[in-house]
Amino acid sequence: MNFPAALFPSELLLICNGFMALLLLCAAVRVPWRRLDGATLGAFGGATVLLAAMWQLQTGLQPGLSFHLLGAAILTLLMDMELALLALGLMLALLAAAGRLSWPALGLNFCVSLLPPVLLVTALLRMARRRLPANLFVYVFVNAFLGGGLSLLLAAMCGMLLLLDWGIYDWAHLVDNALPFYGLLAWSEAFSSGLLLSILVVYRPQWVRTFDDAHYLKASY
């Protein structure tokens, strides 16, 4: 989940950086900035810094194979898709400024490790709203717990396929040295996402843009 620029051709890095810049520009245009309150902006800044600190706690002895919690599901549920993408892009920039990521590889890390999980959690949230009962358990278990675990597995598979496609590692090496650890991390990601969102919707529901009291609580009574 931390891909060094030296492993990949400059053309690929340039394409990914351009796509990331275009996507973040579109997200910034779609955000209703004038309607955002102080709680939302505070959660945006705080969550970005905390996630950058969490990404510092990573392990991995081989280039391109690092293991850490992702946090994309939590940010997506806290802020919705557009703000989450902006926060994740800012988080990568903070890590690059701290020397933990290479600047040329920001777009590649964004497109492979962060964009797919955000899209997955967004799709899962919309599916749950349309087809599942509107109650707190569904929101926490399906969107936070299940979405958190699946988002990390998706990011891991995208990263492994990238490394495999460019011939950096073979499949046997990835299965033996990466897949088991990502499976364990997926459980940790699911548990931490579910626990944190459970606490927030009870004590600070105004920080969670995708949670609506009228939809999830009143419908339960």
C-alpha atoms as an extended CHARMM CRD file, in Angstrom:
* protein
*
       221  EXT
         1         1  MET       CA              0.0000000000        0.0000000000        0.0000000000  PROA      1               0.0000000000
         2         2  ASN       CA              3.0470000000        2.2220000000       -0.3020000000  PROA      2               0.0000000000
         3         3  PHE       CA              4.3720000000        2.0220000000       -3.8330000000  PROA      3               0.0000000000
         4         4  PRO       CA              7.8000000000        3.6200000000       -4.3880000000  PROA      4               0.0000000000
         5         5  ALA       CA              8.1810000000        5.5950000000       -7.5990000000  PROA      5               0.0000000000
         6         6  ALA       CA             11.3480000000        3.6880000000       -8.4990000000  PROA      6               0.0000000000
         7         7  LEU       CA              9.3800000000        0.4870000000       -9.1230000000  PROA      7               0.0000000000
         8         8  PHE       CA              7.2500000000        1.9000000000      -11.9290000000  PROA      8               0.0000000000
         9         9  PRO       CA              7.7790000000        3.7300000000      -15.2520000000  PROA      9               0.0000000000
        10        10  SER       CA              7.4590000000        7.4890000000      -15.2880000000  PROA      10              0.0000000000
        11        11  GLU       CA              4.6310000000        7.3150000000      -17.8430000000  PROA      11              0.0000000000
        12        12  LEU       CA              2.4170000000        5.3610000000      -15.4500000000  PROA      12              0.0000000000
        13        13  LEU       CA              3.2040000000        7.7230000000      -12.5940000000  PROA      13              0.0000000000
        14        14  LEU       CA              2.3990000000       10.7450000000      -14.7710000000  PROA      14              0.0000000000
        15        15  ILE       CA             -0.9560000000        9.3050000000      -15.8710000000  PROA      15              0.0000000000
        16        16  CYS       CA             -1.9550000000        8.4760000000      -12.3000000000  PROA      16              0.0000000000
        17        17  ASN       CA             -0.9330000000       11.9210000000      -11.0460000000  PROA      17              0.0000000000
        18        18  GLY       CA             -2.9420000000       13.5940000000      -13.7810000000  PROA      18              0.0000000000
        19        19  PHE       CA             -5.9850000000       11.4410000000      -13.0780000000  PROA      19              0.0000000000
        20        20  MET       CA             -5.7360000000       12.1410000000       -9.3470000000  PROA      20              0.0000000000
        21        21  ALA       CA             -5.4940000000       15.8930000000       -9.9440000000  PROA      21              0.0000000000
        22        22  LEU       CA             -8.5380000000       15.8400000000      -12.2560000000  PROA      22              0.0000000000
        23        23  LEU       CA            -10.5430000000       13.7210000000       -9.8300000000  PROA      23              0.0000000000
        24        24  LEU       CA             -9.7270000000       15.9210000000       -6.8530000000  PROA      24              0.0000000000
        25        25  LEU       CA            -10.6100000000       19.0290000000       -8.8610000000  PROA      25              0.0000000000
        26        26  CYS       CA            -14.0050000000       17.5390000000       -9.7480000000  PROA      26              0.0000000000
        27        27  ALA       CA            -14.5570000000       16.5570000000       -6.1080000000  PROA      27              0.0000000000
        28        28  ALA       CA            -13.6760000000       20.0630000000       -4.9050000000  PROA      28              0.0000000000
        29        29  VAL       CA            -16.1520000000       21.5870000000       -7.3520000000  PROA      29              0.0000000000
        30        30  ARG       CA            -18.9380000000       19.2600000000       -6.1920000000  PROA      30              0.0000000000
        31        31  VAL       CA            -18.5040000000       19.9330000000       -2.4640000000  PROA      31              0.0000000000
        32        32  PRO       CA            -21.0820000000       22.4700000000       -1.1510000000  PROA      32              0.0000000000
        33        33  TRP       CA            -18.4830000000       24.4770000000        0.7530000000  PROA      33              0.0000000000
        34        34  ARG       CA            -20.8620000000       27.2590000000        1.8150000000  PROA      34              0.0000000000
        35        35  ARG       CA            -23.1960000000       24.7970000000        3.5030000000  PROA      35              0.0000000000
        36        36  LEU       CA            -20.4800000000       23.0620000000        5.5260000000  PROA      36              0.0000000000
        37        37  ASP       CA            -20.5650000000       23.8880000000        9.2300000000  PROA      37              0.0000000000
        38        38  GLY       CA            -17.7020000000       24.1210000000       11.6800000000  PROA      38              0.0000000000
        39        39  ALA       CA            -18.1770000000       20.5640000000       12.9270000000  PROA      39              0.0000000000
        40        40  THR       CA            -17.7630000000       19.1460000000        9.4490000000  PROA      40              0.0000000000
        41        41  LEU       CA            -14.6760000000       21.2090000000        8.6900000000  PROA      41              0.0000000000
        42        42  GLY       CA            -13.1930000000       20.3250000000       12.0690000000  PROA      42              0.0000000000
        43        43  ALA       CA            -13.8070000000       16.6370000000       11.4470000000  PROA      43              0.0000000000
        44        44  PHE       CA            -12.2540000000       17.0260000000        7.9880000000  PROA      44              0.0000000000
        45        45  GLY       CA             -9.0280000000       18.4920000000        9.3270000000  PROA      45              0.0000000000
        46        46  GLY       CA             -8.7960000000       16.2840000000       12.3940000000  PROA      46              0.0000000000
        47        47  ALA       CA             -9.4950000000       13.0580000000       10.5540000000  PROA      47              0.0000000000
        48        48  THR       CA             -6.9380000000       13.9010000000        7.8520000000  PROA      48              0.0000000000
        49        49  VAL       CA             -4.1570000000       14.5190000000       10.3760000000  PROA      49              0.0000000000
        50        50  LEU       CA             -5.0540000000       11.4620000000       12.4760000000  PROA      50              0.0000000000
        51        51  LEU       CA             -5.1220000000        9.2360000000        9.4180000000  PROA      51              0.0000000000
        52        52  ALA       CA             -1.7410000000       10.5360000000        8.2840000000  PROA      52              0.0000000000
        53        53  ALA       CA             -0.3810000000        9.6790000000       11.7300000000  PROA      53              0.0000000000
        54        54  MET       CA             -1.9580000000        6.2260000000       11.5440000000  PROA      54              0.0000000000
        55        55  TRP       CA             -0.3200000000        5.5560000000        8.1690000000  PROA      55              0.0000000000
        56        56  GLN       CA              3.0330000000        6.2540000000        9.8030000000  PROA      56              0.0000000000
        57        57  LEU       CA              2.5060000000        3.0860000000       11.8730000000  PROA      57              0.0000000000
        58        58  GLN       CA              3.2490000000        0.6020000000        9.1390000000  PROA      58              0.0000000000
        59        59  THR       CA              5.4950000000       -2.3610000000        8.6470000000  PROA      59              0.0000000000
        60        60  GLY       CA              6.9320000000       -4.0930000000        5.6200000000  PROA      60              0.0000000000
        61        61  LEU       CA             10.3890000000       -5.2010000000        4.5990000000  PROA      61              0.0000000000
        62        62  GLN       CA              9.8800000000       -5.4130000000        0.8260000000  PROA      62              0.0000000000
        63        63  PRO       CA              9.3140000000       -2.5260000000       -1.6140000000  PROA      63              0.0000000000
        64        64  GLY       CA              5.6380000000       -2.0620000000       -2.4180000000  PROA      64              0.0000000000
        65        65  LEU       CA              4.4830000000       -4.3940000000        0.3590000000  PROA      65              0.0000000000
        66        66  SER       CA              3.6590000000       -2.3870000000        3.4640000000  PROA      66              0.0000000000
        67        67  PHE       CA              1.0200000000       -3.2710000000        6.0240000000  PROA      67              0.0000000000
        68        68  HSD       CA             -1.1120000000       -0.7390000000        7.8840000000  PROA      68              0.0000000000
        69        69  LEU       CA             -4.7330000000        0.1500000000        8.5040000000  PROA      69              0.0000000000
        70        70  LEU       CA             -6.3650000000        2.0650000000        5.6630000000  PROA      70              0.0000000000
        71        71  GLY       CA             -9.0460000000        4.3450000000        7.1300000000  PROA      71              0.0000000000
        72        72  ALA       CA            -10.7580000000        4.9950000000        3.7890000000  PROA      72              0.0000000000
        73        73  ALA       CA            -14.0780000000        3.5430000000        4.9590000000  PROA      73              0.0000000000
        74        74  ILE       CA            -14.1440000000        5.7250000000        8.0710000000  PROA      74              0.0000000000
        75        75  LEU       CA            -13.3880000000        8.8800000000        6.0950000000  PROA      75              0.0000000000
        76        76  THR       CA            -15.9920000000        8.0580000000        3.4630000000  PROA      76              0.0000000000
        77        77  LEU       CA            -18.7050000000        7.5380000000        6.0750000000  PROA      77              0.0000000000
        78        78  LEU       CA            -17.6420000000       10.6300000000        8.0160000000  PROA      78              0.0000000000
        79        79  MET       CA            -17.5020000000       12.9880000000        5.0510000000  PROA      79              0.0000000000
        80        80  ASP       CA            -19.1750000000       11.3610000000        2.0530000000  PROA      80              0.0000000000
        81        81  MET       CA            -17.3160000000       10.5940000000       -1.1400000000  PROA      81              0.0000000000
        82        82  GLU       CA            -16.1080000000       13.9950000000       -2.3920000000  PROA      82              0.0000000000
        83        83  LEU       CA            -14.7700000000       15.2710000000        0.9180000000  PROA      83              0.0000000000
        84        84  ALA       CA            -13.2400000000       11.8770000000        1.6550000000  PROA      84              0.0000000000
        85        85  LEU       CA            -11.3010000000       11.9410000000       -1.6110000000  PROA      85              0.0000000000
        86        86  LEU       CA            -10.0030000000       15.4280000000       -0.8400000000  PROA      86              0.0000000000
        87        87  ALA       CA             -9.0170000000       14.4090000000        2.6820000000  PROA      87              0.0000000000
        88        88  LEU       CA             -7.2000000000       11.3250000000        1.4260000000  PROA      88              0.0000000000
        89        89  GLY       CA             -5.3650000000       13.3390000000       -1.2040000000  PROA      89              0.0000000000
        90        90  LEU       CA             -4.3000000000       15.8370000000        1.4590000000  PROA      90              0.0000000000
        91        91  MET       CA             -3.2410000000       12.9750000000        3.7220000000  PROA      91              0.0000000000
        92        92  LEU       CA             -0.9430000000       11.5820000000        1.0130000000  PROA      92              0.0000000000
        93        93  ALA       CA              0.5660000000       15.0380000000        0.5360000000  PROA      93              0.0000000000
        94        94  LEU       CA              1.2750000000       15.2580000000        4.2740000000  PROA      94              0.0000000000
        95        95  LEU       CA              2.9930000000       11.8780000000        4.1840000000  PROA      95              0.0000000000
        96        96  ALA       CA              5.0660000000       12.9350000000        1.1770000000  PROA      96              0.0000000000
        97        97  ALA       CA              6.0730000000       16.1330000000        2.9430000000  PROA      97              0.0000000000
        98        98  ALA       CA              7.1460000000       14.0190000000        5.9260000000  PROA      98              0.0000000000
        99        99  GLY       CA              9.2760000000       11.8310000000        3.6670000000  PROA      99              0.0000000000
       100       100  ARG       CA              7.1440000000        8.7000000000        4.0550000000  PROA      100             0.0000000000
       101       101  LEU       CA              5.9340000000        8.6920000000        0.4310000000  PROA      101             0.0000000000
       102       102  SER       CA              7.5890000000        9.7870000000       -2.7940000000  PROA      102             0.0000000000
       103       103  TRP       CA              5.9300000000       12.7590000000       -4.4950000000  PROA      103             0.0000000000
       104       104  PRO       CA              5.9210000000       11.2310000000       -8.0100000000  PROA      104             0.0000000000
       105       105  ALA       CA              4.0510000000        8.1740000000       -6.7050000000  PROA      105             0.0000000000
       106       106  LEU       CA              1.2040000000       10.0500000000       -4.9920000000  PROA      106             0.0000000000
       107       107  GLY       CA             -1.2060000000        9.5110000000       -7.8700000000  PROA      107             0.0000000000
       108       108  LEU       CA             -0.3980000000        5.8150000000       -8.1190000000  PROA      108             0.0000000000
       109       109  ASN       CA             -0.9380000000        5.2780000000       -4.4000000000  PROA      109             0.0000000000
       110       110  PHE       CA             -4.1530000000        7.2830000000       -4.5700000000  PROA      110             0.0000000000
       111       111  CYS       CA             -5.6050000000        5.4490000000       -7.5750000000  PROA      111             0.0000000000
       112       112  VAL       CA             -4.6830000000        1.9480000000       -6.3950000000  PROA      112             0.0000000000
       113       113  SER       CA             -4.9340000000        2.0560000000       -2.6030000000  PROA      113             0.0000000000
       114       114  LEU       CA             -7.5660000000        4.7240000000       -1.8730000000  PROA      114             0.0000000000
       115       115  LEU       CA             -9.9220000000        5.3580000000       -4.7750000000  PROA      115             0.0000000000
       116       116  PRO       CA            -11.2830000000        1.7690000000       -5.0430000000  PROA      116             0.0000000000
       117       117  PRO       CA            -12.1220000000        1.5460000000       -1.2950000000  PROA      117             0.0000000000
       118       118  VAL       CA            -13.9120000000        4.9020000000       -1.3560000000  PROA      118             0.0000000000
       119       119  LEU       CA            -15.9960000000        3.8360000000       -4.3580000000  PROA      119             0.0000000000
       120       120  LEU       CA            -16.7730000000        0.4920000000       -2.7230000000  PROA      120             0.0000000000
       121       121  VAL       CA            -17.9430000000        2.0200000000        0.5580000000  PROA      121             0.0000000000
       122       122  THR       CA            -20.0140000000        4.6190000000       -1.3100000000  PROA      122             0.0000000000
       123       123  ALA       CA            -21.7060000000        1.9190000000       -3.3990000000  PROA      123             0.0000000000
       124       124  LEU       CA            -22.3310000000       -0.2120000000       -0.2960000000  PROA      124             0.0000000000
       125       125  LEU       CA            -23.8610000000        2.7650000000        1.5240000000  PROA      125             0.0000000000
       126       126  ARG       CA            -26.2290000000        3.5300000000       -1.3570000000  PROA      126             0.0000000000
       127       127  MET       CA            -27.2060000000       -0.1300000000       -1.7090000000  PROA      127             0.0000000000
       128       128  ALA       CA            -27.9470000000       -0.4050000000        2.0170000000  PROA      128             0.0000000000
       129       129  ARG       CA            -30.1140000000        2.7160000000        1.9180000000  PROA      129             0.0000000000
       130       130  ARG       CA            -32.1810000000        1.3360000000       -0.9600000000  PROA      130             0.0000000000
       131       131  ARG       CA            -32.5300000000       -2.3270000000       -0.0360000000  PROA      131             0.0000000000
       132       132  LEU       CA            -31.9300000000       -2.8340000000        3.6890000000  PROA      132             0.0000000000
       133       133  PRO       CA            -33.9510000000       -1.7720000000        6.7550000000  PROA      133             0.0000000000
       134       134  ALA       CA            -33.2250000000        1.7090000000        8.0440000000  PROA      134             0.0000000000
       135       135  ASN       CA            -31.7690000000        1.1290000000       11.4940000000  PROA      135             0.0000000000
       136       136  LEU       CA            -28.5800000000        1.7530000000       13.4170000000  PROA      136             0.0000000000
       137       137  PHE       CA            -27.4200000000       -1.8660000000       13.3020000000  PROA      137             0.0000000000
       138       138  VAL       CA            -27.5240000000       -1.9400000000        9.5010000000  PROA      138             0.0000000000
       139       139  TYR       CA            -25.5710000000        1.3130000000        9.2680000000  PROA      139             0.0000000000
       140       140  VAL       CA            -22.8220000000        0.2160000000       11.6450000000  PROA      140             0.0000000000
       141       141  PHE       CA            -22.5280000000       -3.4410000000       10.6540000000  PROA      141             0.0000000000
       142       142  VAL       CA            -22.9860000000       -3.2020000000        6.8840000000  PROA      142             0.0000000000
       143       143  ASN       CA            -21.4330000000        0.1700000000        6.1090000000  PROA      143             0.0000000000
       144       144  ALA       CA            -18.7420000000        0.4850000000        8.7790000000  PROA      144             0.0000000000
       145       145  PHE       CA            -17.8050000000       -3.0660000000        9.8130000000  PROA      145             0.0000000000
       146       146  LEU       CA            -18.3520000000       -4.9220000000        6.5460000000  PROA      146             0.0000000000
       147       147  GLY       CA            -17.4020000000       -1.9390000000        4.4100000000  PROA      147             0.0000000000
       148       148  GLY       CA            -14.2040000000       -1.4120000000        6.3660000000  PROA      148             0.0000000000
       149       149  GLY       CA            -13.0320000000       -4.9870000000        5.9780000000  PROA      149             0.0000000000
       150       150  LEU       CA            -13.9320000000       -5.2410000000        2.3120000000  PROA      150             0.0000000000
       151       151  SER       CA            -12.3310000000       -1.8930000000        1.5260000000  PROA      151             0.0000000000
       152       152  LEU       CA             -8.9600000000       -3.0170000000        2.8440000000  PROA      152             0.0000000000
       153       153  LEU       CA             -9.1830000000       -6.3370000000        1.0100000000  PROA      153             0.0000000000
       154       154  LEU       CA            -10.0340000000       -4.5040000000       -2.2160000000  PROA      154             0.0000000000
       155       155  ALA       CA             -7.0890000000       -2.1250000000       -1.8180000000  PROA      155             0.0000000000
       156       156  ALA       CA             -4.8090000000       -5.0890000000       -1.0770000000  PROA      156             0.0000000000
       157       157  MET       CA             -5.9550000000       -6.9990000000       -4.1520000000  PROA      157             0.0000000000
       158       158  CYS       CA             -5.5470000000       -3.9400000000       -6.3830000000  PROA      158             0.0000000000
       159       159  GLY       CA             -2.0350000000       -3.4360000000       -5.0600000000  PROA      159             0.0000000000
       160       160  MET       CA             -1.1050000000       -7.0830000000       -5.4860000000  PROA      160             0.0000000000
       161       161  LEU       CA             -2.4350000000       -7.1210000000       -9.0380000000  PROA      161             0.0000000000
       162       162  LEU       CA             -0.4210000000       -3.9920000000       -9.8060000000  PROA      162             0.0000000000
       163       163  LEU       CA              2.7760000000       -5.5840000000       -8.5110000000  PROA      163             0.0000000000
       164       164  LEU       CA              1.9910000000       -8.7900000000      -10.3580000000  PROA      164             0.0000000000
       165       165  ASP       CA              1.1280000000       -7.0720000000      -13.6380000000  PROA      165             0.0000000000
       166       166  TRP       CA              4.3980000000       -5.1050000000      -13.7070000000  PROA      166             0.0000000000
       167       167  GLY       CA              6.4240000000       -8.1960000000      -12.8610000000  PROA      167             0.0000000000
       168       168  ILE       CA              7.7200000000       -6.8940000000       -9.5490000000  PROA      168             0.0000000000
       169       169  TYR       CA              6.6390000000      -10.0240000000       -7.6470000000  PROA      169             0.0000000000
       170       170  ASP       CA              5.1780000000      -13.3180000000       -8.7990000000  PROA      170             0.0000000000
       171       171  TRP       CA              1.8580000000      -14.6630000000       -7.5610000000  PROA      171             0.0000000000
       172       172  ALA       CA              3.3660000000      -17.2990000000       -5.2820000000  PROA      172             0.0000000000
       173       173  HSD       CA              5.4650000000      -14.6810000000       -3.5260000000  PROA      173             0.0000000000
       174       174  LEU       CA              2.4490000000      -12.4170000000       -2.9950000000  PROA      174             0.0000000000
       175       175  VAL       CA              0.2760000000      -15.2440000000       -1.6820000000  PROA      175             0.0000000000
       176       176  ASP       CA              2.9440000000      -16.3560000000        0.7780000000  PROA      176             0.0000000000
       177       177  ASN       CA              4.2300000000      -12.9680000000        1.9140000000  PROA      177             0.0000000000
       178       178  ALA       CA              1.3180000000      -10.5550000000        1.6100000000  PROA      178             0.0000000000
       179       179  LEU       CA             -2.1290000000      -12.1350000000        1.4030000000  PROA      179             0.0000000000
       180       180  PRO       CA             -2.2240000000      -13.6490000000        4.9380000000  PROA      180             0.0000000000
       181       181  PHE       CA             -1.2400000000      -10.3230000000        6.5020000000  PROA      181             0.0000000000
       182       182  TYR       CA             -3.8360000000       -8.4100000000        4.5150000000  PROA      182             0.0000000000
       183       183  GLY       CA             -6.4610000000      -10.8860000000        5.7130000000  PROA      183             0.0000000000
       184       184  LEU       CA             -5.5670000000      -10.1580000000        9.3270000000  PROA      184             0.0000000000
       185       185  LEU       CA             -5.5050000000       -6.4210000000        8.6570000000  PROA      185             0.0000000000
       186       186  ALA       CA             -8.9590000000       -6.6000000000        7.0540000000  PROA      186             0.0000000000
       187       187  TRP       CA            -10.4120000000       -7.9110000000       10.3200000000  PROA      187             0.0000000000
       188       188  SER       CA             -8.6810000000       -5.1130000000       12.2560000000  PROA      188             0.0000000000
       189       189  GLU       CA             -9.9420000000       -2.5450000000        9.7430000000  PROA      189             0.0000000000
       190       190  ALA       CA            -13.4970000000       -3.8660000000       10.0430000000  PROA      190             0.0000000000
       191       191  PHE       CA            -13.4230000000       -3.8590000000       13.8420000000  PROA      191             0.0000000000
       192       192  SER       CA            -11.8910000000       -0.3940000000       14.1840000000  PROA      192             0.0000000000
       193       193  SER       CA            -14.2640000000        1.1160000000       11.5930000000  PROA      193             0.0000000000
       194       194  GLY       CA            -17.3310000000       -0.4060000000       13.2310000000  PROA      194             0.0000000000
       195       195  LEU       CA            -16.2480000000        0.5900000000       16.7450000000  PROA      195             0.0000000000
       196       196  LEU       CA            -15.3620000000        4.1690000000       15.8380000000  PROA      196             0.0000000000
       197       197  LEU       CA            -18.5370000000        4.7790000000       13.8330000000  PROA      197             0.0000000000
       198       198  SER       CA            -20.6410000000        3.2720000000       16.6420000000  PROA      198             0.0000000000
       199       199  ILE       CA            -19.1440000000        5.7650000000       19.1010000000  PROA      199             0.0000000000
       200       200  LEU       CA            -19.4740000000        8.7160000000       16.7540000000  PROA      200             0.0000000000
       201       201  VAL       CA            -23.1160000000        8.1670000000       15.7760000000  PROA      201             0.0000000000
       202       202  VAL       CA            -24.0190000000        7.9720000000       19.4760000000  PROA      202             0.0000000000
       203       203  TYR       CA            -21.9660000000       10.8560000000       20.8690000000  PROA      203             0.0000000000
       204       204  ARG       CA            -21.1050000000       13.0240000000       17.8470000000  PROA      204             0.0000000000
       205       205  PRO       CA            -23.6490000000       12.2740000000       15.0960000000  PROA      205             0.0000000000
       206       206  GLN       CA            -23.1520000000       15.7880000000       13.6760000000  PROA      206             0.0000000000
       207       207  TRP       CA            -19.6410000000       14.7280000000       12.6110000000  PROA      207             0.0000000000
       208       208  VAL       CA            -20.9600000000       11.8770000000       10.4440000000  PROA      208             0.0000000000
       209       209  ARG       CA            -22.3280000000       13.3200000000        7.1940000000  PROA      209             0.0000000000
       210       210  THR       CA            -23.7180000000        9.9910000000        5.9430000000  PROA      210             0.0000000000
       211       211  PHE       CA            -25.7230000000        9.3670000000        9.1470000000  PROA      211             0.0000000000
       212       212  ASP       CA            -29.2120000000       10.8440000000        9.4400000000  PROA      212             0.0000000000
       213       213  ASP       CA            -31.1010000000       10.5260000000       12.7360000000  PROA      213             0.0000000000
       214       214  ALA       CA            -34.4480000000       10.7850000000       10.9960000000  PROA      214             0.0000000000
       215       215  HSD       CA            -33.5750000000        7.9390000000        8.6370000000  PROA      215             0.0000000000
       216       216  TYR       CA            -31.7590000000        5.4830000000       10.8970000000  PROA      216             0.0000000000
       217       217  LEU       CA            -33.2140000000        6.1100000000       14.3690000000  PROA      217             0.0000000000
       218       218  LYS       CA            -36.8030000000        7.2770000000       14.0040000000  PROA      218             0.0000000000
       219       219  ALA       CA            -37.4780000000        4.5290000000       11.4840000000  PROA      219             0.0000000000
       220       220  SER       CA            -36.5240000000        1.9840000000       14.1530000000  PROA      220             0.0000000000
       221       221  TYR       CA            -39.3320000000        2.9870000000       16.5330000000  PROA      221             0.0000000000
